[in-house]
Amino acid sequence: MPSGSVIKGSLRKVLESIGVRKSATLQIFVDRMIKTENWTNFDLVKYLVSIQPILSPMEIKRLQKTTAFTLEGSEEGQSAPGKLLLALGVRCALSLSDILTIAASDNPPHGKGAELLLGNLSRYSEYDPHDYRDLAFVPAVVGSMRVLAKPFEVRDYLLPPPIILPEFSQADKSRLTKIPFIPVESAGDNGEIRRMQPIQCHFPPAGGAEFYSKLFVFVDFGPRANTFLASCGTKQPPSIDGIAKMLLADPKKFYELAGSPENYILELRKFAINQYLLSIGTINRMKESDVLLGSRRRVKSSQAQNEGEDNTDIEYKLLQPKEIVIADDKIAYQVFGDRIFCAPQEDLEELYHVLGSPHLSSLVREDYKKSGEIPSSPMGTKTRDLILERLPLFLRECPQSRTKISFDWLNNEKNFVVTVFRKLLITRSLHHGDIHCSKSQEASVVADRQGKGPIELWLAENKEVHMYEVSTSLRRFILVSPTVNDTNLFMTILSMDREALKQRGYNVDRVQRRNPKGKAPEVPMETSSPQVSGSGRDMVKAQVPRTKISLAPTGGAMDPALANTDREQISRRPTNVVNEHKRLLRANPGNPEIEEPPPAYSRN
């Protein structure tokens, strides 16, 4: 008969009468189980329960002496498997003698055996240290060497002593709060043990504490011991407000322990994300302290420039928030970037602003001079038509609450006037603290508005129209609190051809149908770029004028000296600048260059 066949009725009786067993002998089962190793405690106990009624006394005795159970799992003593295991001699817990034997064999001593004893002390009411006064099982320190000592040979314990908490009064706990009895291993390789007061210690945070362990003392002796330490004043994991207070205590030390500007910025980002958890007192102290990191362009030595290196570097400094500027105007930053310290780009502008950092655009005054108006210039007509064709696409990306004007208002020829001049001159003046400086440069595009009058866009006939400058000039009249992201998006929409915009998901045809003039002419371009994949707001290689510089980043300050660097050069830059260039290159990773509009001024 095939193995596994179901035997019923008279055939079953015949087989039983000739001596066929209902189950394999216990010895065969155990031998094959151990040989194959394809079993668990659960499988073994389940089988033994099923055959328990037919086990002979001899088989039970043999089973009690068989090493068939692995160190795994647990079972309730009142269940059928639990009762069987108890009958076979399996113990519910280690005996006190066994635990002390384990503690005494802990070599080198790590305190694991003593910790096992303390964790199960409530089960052993018979424990009396005098009974084991000659057994060396207590982890101790002699000089700097860890040893196992007898209970009455040591003054303190590496682990909290076996004390029942109710035996301490509140007055006792108050005194323990200021007694240095908690052993803490010093950082480094020497492993020196020092004693700390409970109020000087914290329990470690759940997510790891590698950096914060340099600032705080963390202890963890297990649930029972930690309960005792908490009653003596040991603090919970440090809060974001507690970390901020540690920063305020010594900003320079905090910065040094962080190890790099990037790591320090990472900590600042945590404050930015959780700033609602900072107390008003902490925020007020941060406003007046050198806790924020600013960066400034710095021109390298002439020797470094002669060796072919990039001619600028980044200088970092801890400053008060009011001394750091949020670089929301990229052109102004390129002009004054070597005079001011700016906020990082990593989504920290809001935190910096809350603490008192001003926006660069609020510190810069612009004065314009224009000469030689050119009436009825085709250049002005083409530019105005292009802006009005693409503006609805941009406004759809912006919440209505952020827009200052409507498209219908700007589409009125009396409200949006584009004029071409032979030459434009712009003078920018910066006033910030002790910094007072101004620079004059020729410009290709200037926008202005007097009161509630029309928005005027002036173009220089001696320069090409650059969509980045058009975007930068118009954004403050179109949006409330415009960002660098807004500038880049509007520039991209103005620069890309219609097919590229369609591939990005923009409904160009619908906007074109709304334009009574039909298809708006493009501003003359020299190069047509290949199509690229992607969607949304990613920067792309679009139709652009012939000069190459770097696009303005999405936030904060960027080194303009990166204009013509390749990927290898960029990779040596600070992390914030590297990340910005990676984002700009994401749309076309195979090409390390993006052709972009040139600046409207020299970089002397």
XYZ file of C-alpha atoms in Angstrom, residues 35-399:
365
model
C 18.928 13.466 12.079
C 16.877 15.611 9.677
C 16.826 18.739 11.924
C 13.591 19.638 10.133
C 11.532 20.276 13.262
C 10.734 22.761 16.016
C 9.744 22.525 19.674
C 6.164 23.208 18.622
C 6.160 20.299 16.145
C 7.664 17.940 18.724
C 5.268 18.875 21.539
C 2.264 18.728 19.207
C 3.176 15.188 18.193
C 3.850 14.057 21.756
C 0.458 15.390 22.902
C -1.252 13.432 20.125
C 0.392 10.134 21.152
C 0.516 10.738 24.922
C -2.304 8.218 25.700
C -0.350 5.344 24.114
C 3.121 6.169 25.515
C 4.449 3.467 27.806
C 6.103 4.326 31.179
C 9.434 3.189 29.715
C 9.070 5.598 26.768
C 8.249 8.506 29.097
C 11.362 7.836 31.213
C 13.472 7.600 28.047
C 12.001 10.877 26.752
C 12.896 12.670 29.995
C 16.562 11.862 29.381
C 16.570 12.722 25.654
C 18.170 16.037 24.512
C 15.433 16.792 22.039
C 14.330 20.309 23.024
C 15.996 23.473 21.676
C 16.227 26.807 23.523
C 13.212 28.484 21.998
C 9.616 29.410 22.674
C 7.419 29.277 25.765
C 4.255 27.487 26.773
C 1.584 28.128 29.400
C 1.706 25.539 32.193
C -2.077 25.021 32.207
C -2.349 24.064 28.496
C -2.142 20.446 27.308
C 1.368 20.946 25.877
C 2.356 22.787 29.070
C 1.164 19.962 31.315
C 3.016 17.412 29.187
C 6.262 19.422 29.370
C 5.957 19.730 33.152
C 5.371 15.983 33.378
C 8.554 15.415 31.381
C 10.511 17.594 33.823
C 10.802 20.823 31.793
C 11.153 23.726 34.277
C 9.177 26.980 34.111
C 12.239 29.040 35.098
C 15.898 28.730 36.014
C 16.663 28.080 39.627
C 18.406 30.714 41.715
C 21.467 28.473 41.839
C 21.540 28.246 38.027
C 21.312 32.015 37.593
C 24.126 32.643 40.083
C 26.233 30.036 38.327
C 25.673 31.880 35.024
C 26.559 35.209 36.681
C 29.735 33.728 38.176
C 30.860 32.389 34.772
C 30.423 35.776 33.011
C 33.992 36.146 31.793
C 34.976 38.703 30.659
C 32.460 40.399 32.954
C 29.790 42.336 31.070
C 27.113 42.263 33.776
C 24.732 40.046 31.750
C 24.486 37.394 34.452
C 23.879 39.975 37.187
C 21.304 41.660 34.963
C 19.513 38.299 34.556
C 19.456 37.958 38.348
C 18.042 41.472 38.876
C 15.419 41.024 36.164
C 14.050 37.880 37.864
C 14.689 38.745 41.509
C 10.970 38.918 42.325
C 10.752 35.135 41.659
C 13.418 34.303 44.229
C 12.242 35.467 47.629
C 14.793 33.117 49.173
C 17.721 35.165 47.816
C 20.020 36.382 50.587
C 23.431 37.817 49.593
C 24.928 36.392 52.842
C 24.281 32.892 51.514
C 26.560 33.639 48.551
C 29.167 35.813 50.264
C 31.953 33.560 48.937
C 30.697 33.453 45.311
C 32.294 35.988 42.922
C 29.410 36.957 40.637
C 29.161 40.772 40.999
C 30.731 42.759 38.074
C 33.169 45.306 39.514
C 36.143 47.473 38.585
C 39.622 47.365 40.100
C 41.461 50.384 38.776
C 40.544 50.261 35.092
C 40.151 46.469 34.915
C 36.767 44.734 34.976
C 36.510 41.759 37.339
C 33.950 39.564 39.117
C 33.884 40.089 42.872
C 32.106 38.675 45.914
C 29.012 40.594 47.081
C 30.636 42.215 50.120
C 33.966 42.987 48.444
C 32.619 45.898 46.360
C 31.502 49.370 47.396
C 29.153 49.987 44.462
C 27.660 47.904 41.664
C 28.101 48.312 37.936
C 24.396 47.559 37.802
C 21.806 48.955 40.208
C 21.843 46.821 43.397
C 19.025 44.352 44.010
C 16.713 46.767 45.818
C 12.939 46.656 45.963
C 11.700 50.178 45.085
C 9.062 50.500 47.837
C 11.854 50.278 50.458
C 12.967 53.813 49.490
C 11.141 56.821 50.842
C 10.709 59.987 48.815
C 13.359 61.632 50.994
C 15.773 58.801 50.144
C 15.142 59.265 46.428
C 15.680 63.017 46.724
C 19.084 62.387 48.302
C 19.962 59.775 45.656
C 19.228 62.355 42.945
C 22.489 64.171 43.728
C 24.672 61.179 44.645
C 27.081 60.122 41.828
C 26.441 56.375 41.874
C 25.568 55.623 38.211
C 28.561 54.008 36.432
C 29.157 55.447 32.967
C 31.871 54.312 30.592
C 33.857 57.198 29.146
C 34.124 57.643 25.393
C 37.273 56.290 23.769
C 39.279 53.108 24.000
C 40.413 53.331 27.623
C 36.984 52.308 28.952
C 37.378 54.410 32.114
C 34.372 54.273 34.447
C 33.094 57.484 36.025
C 30.189 58.017 38.405
C 27.344 60.344 37.476
C 24.378 61.780 39.356
C 20.947 60.602 38.147
C 19.954 64.167 37.232
C 23.008 64.347 34.932
C 21.851 61.379 32.846
C 19.260 60.730 30.137
C 17.704 57.577 28.780
C 18.696 57.149 25.101
C 16.264 58.060 22.289
C 14.673 55.233 20.320
C 16.162 56.269 16.968
C 19.823 56.125 17.948
C 22.015 58.709 19.634
C 25.465 58.601 18.072
C 25.788 62.374 17.717
C 23.829 63.320 20.842
C 25.904 60.956 22.967
C 28.672 63.540 22.529
C 26.413 66.113 24.204
C 24.412 64.078 26.728
C 25.115 61.148 29.078
C 22.861 58.207 28.153
C 22.255 55.196 30.420
C 20.170 52.071 29.926
C 20.250 49.223 32.461
C 17.030 47.484 31.490
C 13.347 48.172 32.297
C 13.456 47.431 36.041
C 16.646 49.367 36.746
C 15.527 52.250 34.514
C 12.321 52.561 36.534
C 14.429 52.936 39.673
C 16.729 55.506 38.001
C 13.756 57.506 36.716
C 12.431 57.751 40.297
C 15.851 59.120 41.289
C 15.779 61.877 38.663
C 17.254 60.365 35.482
C 15.688 62.246 32.574
C 13.807 60.989 29.550
C 15.453 61.284 26.075
C 16.281 64.943 25.344
C 13.534 66.923 23.631
C 14.102 69.195 20.628
C 13.920 72.134 23.053
C 16.538 70.453 25.266
C 18.846 69.967 22.283
C 18.365 73.630 21.337
C 19.337 74.661 24.881
C 22.467 72.512 24.604
C 23.263 74.352 21.355
C 22.721 77.703 23.070
C 25.040 76.694 25.920
C 28.032 76.420 23.562
C 27.345 76.895 19.816
C 31.025 76.531 18.852
C 31.365 73.205 20.661
C 28.115 71.979 19.080
C 29.445 72.934 15.630
C 32.808 71.214 16.270
C 31.121 68.009 17.446
C 28.898 68.024 14.344
C 32.093 67.622 12.344
C 31.149 69.523 9.179
C 28.875 72.321 7.909
C 26.636 69.699 6.276
C 26.092 67.861 9.583
C 25.414 71.120 11.406
C 22.846 72.067 8.748
C 21.243 68.654 9.281
C 20.732 69.530 12.963
C 19.340 72.941 12.034
C 16.861 71.221 9.729
C 15.571 69.237 12.728
C 14.912 72.525 14.511
C 13.135 73.824 11.393
C 10.868 70.769 11.156
C 10.057 70.820 14.877
C 10.161 74.557 15.539
C 6.626 74.416 16.956
C 8.128 72.371 19.829
C 10.627 75.109 20.729
C 9.629 77.210 23.723
C 9.214 80.957 23.345
C 12.142 81.481 25.698
C 14.392 79.256 23.584
C 13.374 81.033 20.364
C 14.060 84.440 21.911
C 17.496 83.271 23.047
C 18.260 81.876 19.571
C 17.410 85.266 18.049
C 20.224 86.869 20.035
C 22.840 84.091 19.834
C 25.437 82.976 17.280
C 23.623 79.719 16.499
C 22.836 79.943 12.769
C 25.297 79.008 10.046
C 25.927 81.483 7.235
C 28.005 81.060 4.075
C 29.823 83.663 2.008
C 31.698 83.613 -1.281
C 35.393 84.212 -0.851
C 37.919 84.891 -3.598
C 40.877 82.525 -3.484
C 44.498 83.628 -3.625
C 46.051 84.514 -6.967
C 48.325 81.462 -6.635
C 45.347 79.089 -6.487
C 43.814 80.789 -9.519
C 47.066 80.475 -11.468
C 47.093 76.729 -10.724
C 43.777 76.373 -12.542
C 41.532 76.082 -9.504
C 38.161 77.717 -9.213
C 38.619 81.339 -8.150
C 36.076 81.288 -5.308
C 35.530 79.287 -2.147
C 32.808 79.123 0.517
C 33.398 80.572 3.988
C 31.167 79.375 6.852
C 30.536 81.211 10.105
C 28.203 81.018 13.116
C 26.297 84.284 13.427
C 23.203 85.823 14.943
C 20.116 85.435 12.722
C 19.942 89.182 11.991
C 23.491 89.043 10.569
C 22.556 86.408 7.962
C 20.627 87.182 4.771
C 18.096 84.970 2.957
C 19.217 85.166 -0.680
C 15.851 85.419 -2.425
C 17.240 87.649 -5.231
C 19.766 85.742 -7.287
C 21.033 88.701 -9.299
C 21.559 90.755 -6.155
C 23.363 87.797 -4.624
C 25.697 87.557 -7.603
C 26.474 91.251 -7.156
C 26.912 91.296 -3.360
C 27.567 87.623 -2.560
C 31.138 88.308 -1.448
C 29.976 90.887 1.104
C 27.183 89.065 2.954
C 26.642 85.765 4.771
C 23.617 83.896 3.416
C 21.307 81.179 4.743
C 21.796 77.605 3.449
C 19.568 76.252 0.706
C 18.208 73.226 2.566
C 14.656 74.363 3.362
C 15.833 76.501 6.252
C 14.657 79.901 5.024
C 11.511 79.828 7.170
C 13.442 79.056 10.369
C 16.004 81.757 9.584
C 13.220 84.250 8.858
C 11.353 83.401 12.086
C 14.558 83.996 14.047
C 15.118 87.366 12.370
C 17.116 86.903 9.145
C 16.069 89.500 6.513
C 15.476 88.806 2.816
C 18.120 90.169 0.475
C 15.468 91.779 -1.733
C 14.370 93.961 1.210
C 17.934 95.265 1.688
C 18.705 96.185 -1.929
C 17.534 99.373 -3.618
C 17.502 99.625 -7.406
C 17.766 102.860 -9.423
C 17.451 102.891 -13.218
C 18.670 105.061 -16.068
C 17.391 104.629 -19.608
C 18.470 106.347 -22.803
C 17.285 106.469 -26.420
C 13.720 105.129 -26.593
C 12.982 103.123 -29.763
C 9.253 103.475 -30.556
C 7.253 100.579 -32.084
C 10.113 98.131 -31.791
C 9.321 94.558 -32.996
C 11.509 93.326 -30.133
C 9.097 94.816 -27.593
C 6.006 93.466 -29.367
C 7.393 89.924 -29.587
C 8.436 89.907 -25.941
C 5.069 91.216 -24.730
C 3.146 88.636 -26.787
C 5.329 85.802 -25.501
C 4.851 86.843 -21.862
C 1.068 87.101 -22.249
C 0.936 83.723 -23.985
C 2.896 81.903 -21.267
C 1.746 83.802 -18.168
C -1.523 81.790 -17.739
C 0.528 78.563 -17.633
C 2.600 80.010 -14.808
C -0.357 81.412 -12.856
C -2.052 78.000 -12.862
C 0.937 76.669 -10.885
C 0.531 79.340 -8.196
C -2.215 79.505 -5.526
